[in-house]
Coordinates of C-alpha atoms and ligand atoms in Angstrom, one line a residue:
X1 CA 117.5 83.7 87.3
X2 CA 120.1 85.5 89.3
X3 CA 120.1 83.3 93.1
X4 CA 120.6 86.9 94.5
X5 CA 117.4 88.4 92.9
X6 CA 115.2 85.2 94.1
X7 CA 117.6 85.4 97.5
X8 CA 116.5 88.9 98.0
X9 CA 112.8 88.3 97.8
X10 CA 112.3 86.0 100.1
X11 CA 114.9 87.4 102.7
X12 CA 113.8 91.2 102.0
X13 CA 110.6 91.7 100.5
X14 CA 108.2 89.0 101.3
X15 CA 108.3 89.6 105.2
X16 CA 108.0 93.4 104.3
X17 CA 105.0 92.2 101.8
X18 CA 103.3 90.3 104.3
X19 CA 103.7 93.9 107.0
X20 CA 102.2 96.0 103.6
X21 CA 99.2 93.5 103.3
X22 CA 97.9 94.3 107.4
X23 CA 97.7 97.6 105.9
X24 CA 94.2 98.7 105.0
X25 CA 96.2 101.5 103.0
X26 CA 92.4 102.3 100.4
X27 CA 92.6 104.1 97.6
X28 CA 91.1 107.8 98.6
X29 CA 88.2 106.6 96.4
X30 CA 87.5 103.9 98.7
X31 CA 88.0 105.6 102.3
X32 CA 87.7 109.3 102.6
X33 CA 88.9 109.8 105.8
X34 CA 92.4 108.5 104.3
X35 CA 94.3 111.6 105.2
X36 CA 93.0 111.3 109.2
X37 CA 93.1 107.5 109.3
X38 CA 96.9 107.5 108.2
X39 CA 96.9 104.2 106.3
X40 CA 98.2 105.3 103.1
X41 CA 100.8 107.3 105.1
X42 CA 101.9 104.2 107.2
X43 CA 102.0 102.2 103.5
X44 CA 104.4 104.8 102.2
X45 CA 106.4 104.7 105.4
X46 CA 106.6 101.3 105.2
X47 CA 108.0 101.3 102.0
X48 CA 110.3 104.7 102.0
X49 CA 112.2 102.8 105.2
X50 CA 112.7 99.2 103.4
X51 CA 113.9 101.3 100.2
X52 CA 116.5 103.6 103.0
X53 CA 117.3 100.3 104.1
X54 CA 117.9 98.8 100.7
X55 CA 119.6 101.6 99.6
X56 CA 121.2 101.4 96.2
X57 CA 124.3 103.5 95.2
X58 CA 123.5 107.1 95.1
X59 CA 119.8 106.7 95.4
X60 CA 118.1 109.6 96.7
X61 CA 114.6 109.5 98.4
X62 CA 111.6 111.9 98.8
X63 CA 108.2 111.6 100.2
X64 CA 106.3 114.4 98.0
X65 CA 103.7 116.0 99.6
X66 CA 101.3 118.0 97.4
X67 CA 98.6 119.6 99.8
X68 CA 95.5 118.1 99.9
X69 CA 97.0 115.1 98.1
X70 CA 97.9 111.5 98.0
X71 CA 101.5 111.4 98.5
X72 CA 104.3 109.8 96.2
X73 CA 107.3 108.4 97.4
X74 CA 110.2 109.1 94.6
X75 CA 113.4 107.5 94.0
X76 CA 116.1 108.7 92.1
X77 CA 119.0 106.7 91.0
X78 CA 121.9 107.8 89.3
X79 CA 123.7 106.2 86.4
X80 CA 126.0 103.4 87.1
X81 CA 127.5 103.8 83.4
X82 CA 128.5 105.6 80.6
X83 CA 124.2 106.0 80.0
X84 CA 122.7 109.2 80.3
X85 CA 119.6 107.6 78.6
X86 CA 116.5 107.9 81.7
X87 CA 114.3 105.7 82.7
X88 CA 111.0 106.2 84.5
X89 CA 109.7 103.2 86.5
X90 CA 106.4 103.1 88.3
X91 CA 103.7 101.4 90.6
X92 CA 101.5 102.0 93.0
X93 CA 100.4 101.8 96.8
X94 CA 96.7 102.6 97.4
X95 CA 94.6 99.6 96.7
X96 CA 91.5 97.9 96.2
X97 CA 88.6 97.4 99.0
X98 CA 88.5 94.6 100.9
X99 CA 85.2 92.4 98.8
X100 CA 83.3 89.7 100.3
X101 CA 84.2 86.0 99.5
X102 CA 87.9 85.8 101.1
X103 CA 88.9 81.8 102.0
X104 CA 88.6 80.5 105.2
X105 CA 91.7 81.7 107.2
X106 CA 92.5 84.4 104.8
X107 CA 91.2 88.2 104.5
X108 CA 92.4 91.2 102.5
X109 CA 94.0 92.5 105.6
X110 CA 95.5 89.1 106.2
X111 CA 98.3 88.1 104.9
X112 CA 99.1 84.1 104.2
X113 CA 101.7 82.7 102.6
X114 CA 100.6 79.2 101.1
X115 CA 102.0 76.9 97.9
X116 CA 104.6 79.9 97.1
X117 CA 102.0 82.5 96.6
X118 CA 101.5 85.8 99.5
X119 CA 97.6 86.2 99.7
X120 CA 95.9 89.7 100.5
X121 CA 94.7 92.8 99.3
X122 CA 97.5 94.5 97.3
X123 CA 100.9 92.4 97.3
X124 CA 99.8 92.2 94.2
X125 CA 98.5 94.8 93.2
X126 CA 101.0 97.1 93.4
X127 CA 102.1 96.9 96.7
X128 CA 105.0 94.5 95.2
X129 CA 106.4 97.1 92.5
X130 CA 108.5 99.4 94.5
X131 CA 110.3 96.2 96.1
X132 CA 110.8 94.6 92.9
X133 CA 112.1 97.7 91.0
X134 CA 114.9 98.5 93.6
X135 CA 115.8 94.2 93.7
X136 CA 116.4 94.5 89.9
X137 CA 118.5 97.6 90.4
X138 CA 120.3 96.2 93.3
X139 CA 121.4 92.9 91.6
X140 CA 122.1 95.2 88.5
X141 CA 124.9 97.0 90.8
X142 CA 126.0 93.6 92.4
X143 CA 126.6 92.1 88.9
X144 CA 128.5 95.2 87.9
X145 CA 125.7 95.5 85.0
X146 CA 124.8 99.0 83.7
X147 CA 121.8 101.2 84.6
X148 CA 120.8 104.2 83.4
X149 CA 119.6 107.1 85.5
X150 CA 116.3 106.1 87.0
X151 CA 113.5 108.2 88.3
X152 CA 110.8 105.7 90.5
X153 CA 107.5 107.4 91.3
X154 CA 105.3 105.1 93.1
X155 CA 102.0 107.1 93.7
X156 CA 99.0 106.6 96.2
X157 CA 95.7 107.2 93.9
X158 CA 95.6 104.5 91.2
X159 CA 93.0 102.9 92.1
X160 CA 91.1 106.4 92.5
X161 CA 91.9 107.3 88.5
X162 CA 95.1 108.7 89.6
X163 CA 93.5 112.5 89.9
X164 CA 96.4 113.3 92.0
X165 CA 99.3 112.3 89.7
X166 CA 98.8 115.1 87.1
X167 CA 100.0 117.8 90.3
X168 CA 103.4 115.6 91.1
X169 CA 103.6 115.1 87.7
X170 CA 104.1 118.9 86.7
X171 CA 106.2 119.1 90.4
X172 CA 108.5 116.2 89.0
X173 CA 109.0 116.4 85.8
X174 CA 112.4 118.7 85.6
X175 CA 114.0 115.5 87.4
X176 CA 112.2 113.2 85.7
X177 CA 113.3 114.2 82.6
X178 CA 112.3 113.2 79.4
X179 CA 112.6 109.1 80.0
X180 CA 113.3 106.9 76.9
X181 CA 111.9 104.0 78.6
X182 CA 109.1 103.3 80.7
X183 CA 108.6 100.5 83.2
X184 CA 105.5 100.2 84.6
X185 CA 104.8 97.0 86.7
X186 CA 101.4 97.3 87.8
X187 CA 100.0 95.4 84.9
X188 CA 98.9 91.7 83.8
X189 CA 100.7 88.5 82.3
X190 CA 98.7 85.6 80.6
X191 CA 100.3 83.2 82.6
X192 CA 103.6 82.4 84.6
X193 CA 105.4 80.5 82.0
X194 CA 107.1 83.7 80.3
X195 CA 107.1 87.3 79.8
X196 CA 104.2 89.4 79.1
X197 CA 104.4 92.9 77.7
X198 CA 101.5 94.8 77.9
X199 CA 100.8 96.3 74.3
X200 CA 97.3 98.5 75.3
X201 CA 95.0 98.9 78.1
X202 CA 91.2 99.9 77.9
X203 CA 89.8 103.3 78.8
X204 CA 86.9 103.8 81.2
X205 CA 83.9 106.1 81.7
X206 CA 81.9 105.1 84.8
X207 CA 79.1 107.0 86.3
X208 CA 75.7 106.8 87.5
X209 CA 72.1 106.2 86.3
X210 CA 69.3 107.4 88.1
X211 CA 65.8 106.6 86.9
X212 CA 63.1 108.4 89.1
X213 CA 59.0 107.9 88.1
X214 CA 57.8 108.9 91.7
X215 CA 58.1 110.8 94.8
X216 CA 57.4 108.3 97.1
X217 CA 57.2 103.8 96.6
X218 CA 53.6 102.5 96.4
X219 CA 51.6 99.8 96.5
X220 CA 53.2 98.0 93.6
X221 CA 49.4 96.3 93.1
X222 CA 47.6 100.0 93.3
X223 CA 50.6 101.0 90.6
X224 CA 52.0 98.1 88.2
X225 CA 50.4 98.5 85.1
X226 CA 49.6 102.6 85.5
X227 CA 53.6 103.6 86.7
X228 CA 56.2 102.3 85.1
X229 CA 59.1 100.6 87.2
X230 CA 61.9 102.6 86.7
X231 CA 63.7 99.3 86.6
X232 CA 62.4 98.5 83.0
X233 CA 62.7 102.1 82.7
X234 CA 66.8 101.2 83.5
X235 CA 66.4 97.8 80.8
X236 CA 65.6 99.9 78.0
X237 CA 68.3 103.2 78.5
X238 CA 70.7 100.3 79.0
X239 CA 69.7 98.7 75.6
X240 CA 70.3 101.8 74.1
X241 CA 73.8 101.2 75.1
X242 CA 74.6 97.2 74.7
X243 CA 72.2 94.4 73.1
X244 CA 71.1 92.4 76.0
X245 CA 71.5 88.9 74.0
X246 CA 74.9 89.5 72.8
X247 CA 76.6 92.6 75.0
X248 CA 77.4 94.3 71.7
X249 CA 77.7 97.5 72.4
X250 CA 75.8 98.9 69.8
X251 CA 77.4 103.1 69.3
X252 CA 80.3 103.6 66.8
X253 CA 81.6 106.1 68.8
X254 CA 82.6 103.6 71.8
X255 CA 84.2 101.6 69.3
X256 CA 88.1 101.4 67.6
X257 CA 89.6 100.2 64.4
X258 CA 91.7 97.3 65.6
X259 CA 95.2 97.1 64.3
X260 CA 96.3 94.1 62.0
X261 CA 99.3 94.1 64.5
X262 CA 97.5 93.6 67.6
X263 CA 95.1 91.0 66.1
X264 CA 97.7 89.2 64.7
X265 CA 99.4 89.3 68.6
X266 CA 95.9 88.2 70.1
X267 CA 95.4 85.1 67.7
X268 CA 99.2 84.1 69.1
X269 CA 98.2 84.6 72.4
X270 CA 95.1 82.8 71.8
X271 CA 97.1 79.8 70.9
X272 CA 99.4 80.5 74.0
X273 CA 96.8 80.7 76.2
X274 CA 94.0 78.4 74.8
X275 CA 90.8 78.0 76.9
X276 CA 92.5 79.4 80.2
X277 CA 91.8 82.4 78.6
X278 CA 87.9 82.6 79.7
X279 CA 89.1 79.3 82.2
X280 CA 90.7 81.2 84.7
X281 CA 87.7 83.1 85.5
X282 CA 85.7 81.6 88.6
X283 CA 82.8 80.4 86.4
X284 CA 80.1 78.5 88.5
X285 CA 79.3 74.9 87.3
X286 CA 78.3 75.3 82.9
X287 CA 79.1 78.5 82.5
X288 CA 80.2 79.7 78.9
X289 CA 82.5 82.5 77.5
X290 CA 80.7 85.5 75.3
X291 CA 82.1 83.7 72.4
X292 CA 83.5 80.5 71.3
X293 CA 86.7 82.1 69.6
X294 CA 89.7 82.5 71.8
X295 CA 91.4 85.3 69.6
X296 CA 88.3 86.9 69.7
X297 CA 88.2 87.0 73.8
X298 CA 91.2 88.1 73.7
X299 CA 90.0 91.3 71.7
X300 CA 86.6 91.3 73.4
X301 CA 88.5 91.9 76.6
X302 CA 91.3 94.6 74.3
X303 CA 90.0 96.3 72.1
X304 CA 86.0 96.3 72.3
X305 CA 84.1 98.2 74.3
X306 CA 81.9 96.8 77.0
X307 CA 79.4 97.3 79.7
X308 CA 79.0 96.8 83.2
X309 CA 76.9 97.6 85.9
X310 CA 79.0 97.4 88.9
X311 CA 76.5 98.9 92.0
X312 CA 72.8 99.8 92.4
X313 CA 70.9 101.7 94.7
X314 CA 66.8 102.4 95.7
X315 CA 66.3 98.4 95.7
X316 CA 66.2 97.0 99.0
X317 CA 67.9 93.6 100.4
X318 CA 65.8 90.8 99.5
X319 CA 64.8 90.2 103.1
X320 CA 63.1 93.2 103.3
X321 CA 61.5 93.6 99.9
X322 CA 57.9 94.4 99.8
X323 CA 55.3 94.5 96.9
X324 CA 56.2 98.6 96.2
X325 CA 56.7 99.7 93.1
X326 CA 59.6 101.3 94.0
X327 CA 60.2 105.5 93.6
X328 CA 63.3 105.3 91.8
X329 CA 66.3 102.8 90.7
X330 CA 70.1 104.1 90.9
X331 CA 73.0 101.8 88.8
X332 CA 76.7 102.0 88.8
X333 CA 77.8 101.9 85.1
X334 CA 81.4 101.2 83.2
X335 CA 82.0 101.1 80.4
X336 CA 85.0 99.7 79.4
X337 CA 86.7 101.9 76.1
X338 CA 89.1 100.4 73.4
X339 CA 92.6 102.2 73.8
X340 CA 92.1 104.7 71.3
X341 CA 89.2 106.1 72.4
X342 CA 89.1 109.4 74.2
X343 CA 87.5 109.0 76.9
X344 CA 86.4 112.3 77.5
X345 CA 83.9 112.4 74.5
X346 CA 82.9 108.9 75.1
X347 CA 81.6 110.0 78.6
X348 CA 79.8 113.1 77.0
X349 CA 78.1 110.9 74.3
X350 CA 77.4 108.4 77.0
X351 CA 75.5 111.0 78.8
X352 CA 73.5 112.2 76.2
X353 CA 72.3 108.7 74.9
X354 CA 71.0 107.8 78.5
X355 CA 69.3 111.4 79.2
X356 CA 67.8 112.0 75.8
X357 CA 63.7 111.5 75.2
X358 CA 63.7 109.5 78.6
X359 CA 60.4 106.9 78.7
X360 CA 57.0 108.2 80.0
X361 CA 58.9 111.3 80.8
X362 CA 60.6 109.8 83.5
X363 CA 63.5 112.0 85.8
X364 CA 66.6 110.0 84.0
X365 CA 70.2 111.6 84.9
X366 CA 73.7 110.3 84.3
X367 CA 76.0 111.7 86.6
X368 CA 79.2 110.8 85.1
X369 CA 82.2 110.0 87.3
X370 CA 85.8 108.7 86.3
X371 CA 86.8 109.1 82.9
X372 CA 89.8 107.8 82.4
X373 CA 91.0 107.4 78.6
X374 CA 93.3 103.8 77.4
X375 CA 96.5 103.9 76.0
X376 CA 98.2 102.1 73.0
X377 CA 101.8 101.6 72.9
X378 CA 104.2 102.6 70.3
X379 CA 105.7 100.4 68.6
X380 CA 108.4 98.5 70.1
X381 CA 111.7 99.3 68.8
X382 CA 114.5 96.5 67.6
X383 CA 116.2 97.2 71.1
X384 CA 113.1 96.3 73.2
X385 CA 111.8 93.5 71.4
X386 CA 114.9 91.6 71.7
X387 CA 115.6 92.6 75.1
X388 CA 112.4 91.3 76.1
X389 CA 113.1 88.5 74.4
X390 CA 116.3 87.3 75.4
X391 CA 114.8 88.3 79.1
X392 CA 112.3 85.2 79.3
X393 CA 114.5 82.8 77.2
X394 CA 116.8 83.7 80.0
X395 CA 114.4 83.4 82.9
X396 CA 111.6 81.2 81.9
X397 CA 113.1 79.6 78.7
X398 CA 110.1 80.6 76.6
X399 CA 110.2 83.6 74.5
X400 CA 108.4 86.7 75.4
X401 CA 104.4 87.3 74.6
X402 CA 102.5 90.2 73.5
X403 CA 98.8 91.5 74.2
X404 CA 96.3 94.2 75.4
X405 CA 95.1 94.3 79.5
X406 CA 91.3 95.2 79.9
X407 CA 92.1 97.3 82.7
X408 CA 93.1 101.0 82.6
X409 CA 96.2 102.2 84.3
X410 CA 95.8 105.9 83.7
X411 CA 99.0 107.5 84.4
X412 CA 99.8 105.3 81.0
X413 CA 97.7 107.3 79.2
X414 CA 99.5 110.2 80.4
X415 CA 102.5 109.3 80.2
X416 CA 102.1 107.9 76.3
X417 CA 100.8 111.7 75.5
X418 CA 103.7 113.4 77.5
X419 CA 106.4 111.2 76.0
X420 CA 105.3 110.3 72.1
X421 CA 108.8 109.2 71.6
X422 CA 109.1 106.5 74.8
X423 CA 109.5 102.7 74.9
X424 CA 107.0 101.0 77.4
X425 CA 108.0 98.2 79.4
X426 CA 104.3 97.4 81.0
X427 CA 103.9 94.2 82.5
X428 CA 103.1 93.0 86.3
X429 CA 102.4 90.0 88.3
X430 CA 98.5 89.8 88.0
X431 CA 98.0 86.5 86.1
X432 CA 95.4 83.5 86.0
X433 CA 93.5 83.9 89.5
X434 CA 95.8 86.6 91.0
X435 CA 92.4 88.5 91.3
X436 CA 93.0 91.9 92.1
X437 CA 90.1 93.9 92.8
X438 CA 88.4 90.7 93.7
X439 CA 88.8 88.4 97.2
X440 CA 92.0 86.3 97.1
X441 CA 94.1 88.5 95.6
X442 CA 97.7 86.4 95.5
X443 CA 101.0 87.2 94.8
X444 CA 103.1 84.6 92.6
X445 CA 106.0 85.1 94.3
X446 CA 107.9 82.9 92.1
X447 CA 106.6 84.7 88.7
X448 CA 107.6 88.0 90.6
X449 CA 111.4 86.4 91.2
X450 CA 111.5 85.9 87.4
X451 CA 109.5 89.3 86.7
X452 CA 112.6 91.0 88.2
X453 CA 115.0 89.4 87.2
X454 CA 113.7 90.3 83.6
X455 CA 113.0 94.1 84.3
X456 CA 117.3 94.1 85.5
X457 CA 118.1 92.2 81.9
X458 CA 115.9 95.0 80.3
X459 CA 117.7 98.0 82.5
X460 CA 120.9 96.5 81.1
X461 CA 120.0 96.6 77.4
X462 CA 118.6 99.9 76.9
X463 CA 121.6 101.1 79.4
X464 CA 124.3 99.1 76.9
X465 CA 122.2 99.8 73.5
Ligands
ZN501 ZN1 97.1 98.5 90.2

């Protein structure tokens, strides 16, 4: 790796990571109020004045400012070569809530920096990708290595589905161009020995399920037996859905053909990554993985669809349970959708399973919220495949890797649609107990070095090509 790239990260964008962390910058989702509380603002700031700072040659910036909208802060960079070739790179700044279970001495608005990783909500995820995408353009320019124009939109609504992106999108897209490569870096890697390129993400349709079989709770001794609990009532709409001994979902239309390529990829990765793929999840003491077969995790967690229920409602705390059969019982569903599936439809027939003939003629609605369809990536030209390659031989002396993300990065999905004819450079930092979303979110600030230096080796192939 470049000293000047690992230099520049811990001189110029950890202590700029560590400000970003004490940031409560939520995704809109996630606090309302966003607009009057001014966190995402002061996250953007933060940012747009490192990046004027760090300034690159010819790099223009804007704060767009759609109204009523998250706002973007764009980068432009002009060519430093003979390549007239664009390139759209991209990551976010909204993040995750803050979740329960942080360390002692740590907190998601608290940054600590301990055994070379920068813990707290959204370092991460994605707070890092607008540092690390101007470090591997910067050391590009110092090396006297060639770039290609480069458009950076780093948005503020990711972790809201994005819903704002479509606007800048249409606003942007005359400078944006028509890009021939894509970098987004608000993905996953297996682990930190090499490169990972993401080769798919997962769709989503989330909503909720309400179950109502009274007006008011009663005496659950007056009622068991005569009323229903709209609990069971919940059990057997979600059976409709998944088999509760295996978590199979059971409805063709949630499911995808897997390609040979991609299962072929998985099985390599599942010799890669061995048991650390269902290891690195904070089991408590004996648990087990879904399955025994690694490959098969891997596409259990690709390319199937699964379930979820991720928030409930109408059942009190246990402290102040009573015996009352209770009036009605609210769940948070997601569904998790293999790549190919639109997710549009899937929320439709989702709906219609869960409402249809409802149990003792129980008051069932789905009230469906995010649906956010996966994305598959084209197949990787000669180019990319050795650039990618030669990238972590270079940087981590192991030779790049290949697999699906069960997470959904919408703007992906838009972005494969809008440009059929793009190569995708997806990866990120979120490895083996990064846990984004979850409490102790960390940073591998050594991975991220490496990470960047490998995004500047794959600005200068496709610049070169
Ligand atoms: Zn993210």
């Amino acid at each position: 790796m470049p000293t000047s790239i690992a230099q520049f990260w811990d001189d110029a964008i950890v202590p700029s990571l560590v400000e970003y962390i004490k940031i409560p910058a939520k995704s809109p989702h996630f606090d309302k109020a966003w607009a009057s509380n001014g966190h995402i603002d002061a996250a953007v700031e933060l940012a747009a004045n490192w990046c004027r700072k760090h300034a690159v040659a010819g790099m223009k910036l804007e704060v767009v400012r759609l109204p009523g909208r998250t706002p973007v802060l764009f980068l432009e960079i002009p060519s430093n070569s003979a390549s007239e070739k664009n390139v759209l790179m991209y990551g976010h700044l909204d993040k995750q809530p803050e979740m329960v279970g942080w360390r002692d001495g740590t907190g998601p608005w608290t940054p600590v920096l301990a055994d070379g990783k920068l813990y707290g909500r959204g370092g991460a995820d994605d707070g890092y990708a607008v540092f690390a995408c101007l470090a591997a353009i910067k050391a590009l320019q110092e090396e006297k290595r060639p770039h290609g124009p480069i458009s950076i939109l780093i948005e503020c609504c990711e972790e809201s589905g994005s819903g704002d992106l479509p606007a800048y999108f249409e606003v942007l897209a005359k400078r944006i161009q028509n890009p021939e490569l894509v970098i987004g870096l608000d993905s996953g890697c297996g682990n930190y020995d090499q490169l990972w390129s993401t080769t798919s993400l997962r769709g989503l349709v989330n909503g909720v399920l309400t179950v109502e079989v009274l007006t008011e709770g009663v005496h659950s001794g007056d009622a068991s037996g005569v009323v229903s609990s709209s609990f069971r009532i919940a059990r057997m709409l979600l059976e409709r859905i998944d088999a509760a001994d295996t978590g199979i979902v059971k409805h063709s239309a949630f499911h995808a053909q897997i390609p040979p390529e991609r299962a072929a990829q998985a099985k390599r990765a599942a010799e890669v990554l061995g048991e650390e793929i269902w290891r690195k999840f904070p089991f408590t003491p004996g648990g087990q993985p879904m399955q025994a077969d690694l490959a098969d995790l891997v596409l259990n967690r690709t390319w199937r669809p699964f379930l979820a229920v991720t928030g409930a409602d109408g059942l009190p705390a246990p402290a102040n349970a009573g015996n009352v059969l209770r009036p009605a019982t609210r769940l948070v569903l997601s569904l998790r959708l293999p790549p190919t599936v639109k997710a549009e439809s899937a929320a439709k027939q989702l709906k219609a399973i869960l409402e249809t003939d409802p149990p003792y003629g129980a008051r069932v609605t789905f009230e469906s919220g995010h649906a956010g369809s996966g994305w598959h990536a084209p197949q990787s030209k000669e180019w990319l495949s050795k650039a990618l390659d030669a990238a972590s031989m270079a940087h981590f002396g192991k030779p790049a890797m290949y697999m699906g993300e069960g997470g959904t990065i919408p703007f992906m999905g838009m972005l494969g649609a809008q440009y059929p004819q793009a190569q995708f450079l997806i990866t990120g930092v979120l490895g083996p107990h990064s846990n984004a979303h979850g409490p102790n979110e960390f940073l591998h600030i050594g991975y991220a070095k490496r990470l960047t230096a490998c995004v500047a080796d794959v600005l200068a192939a496709h610049a070169g090509k």
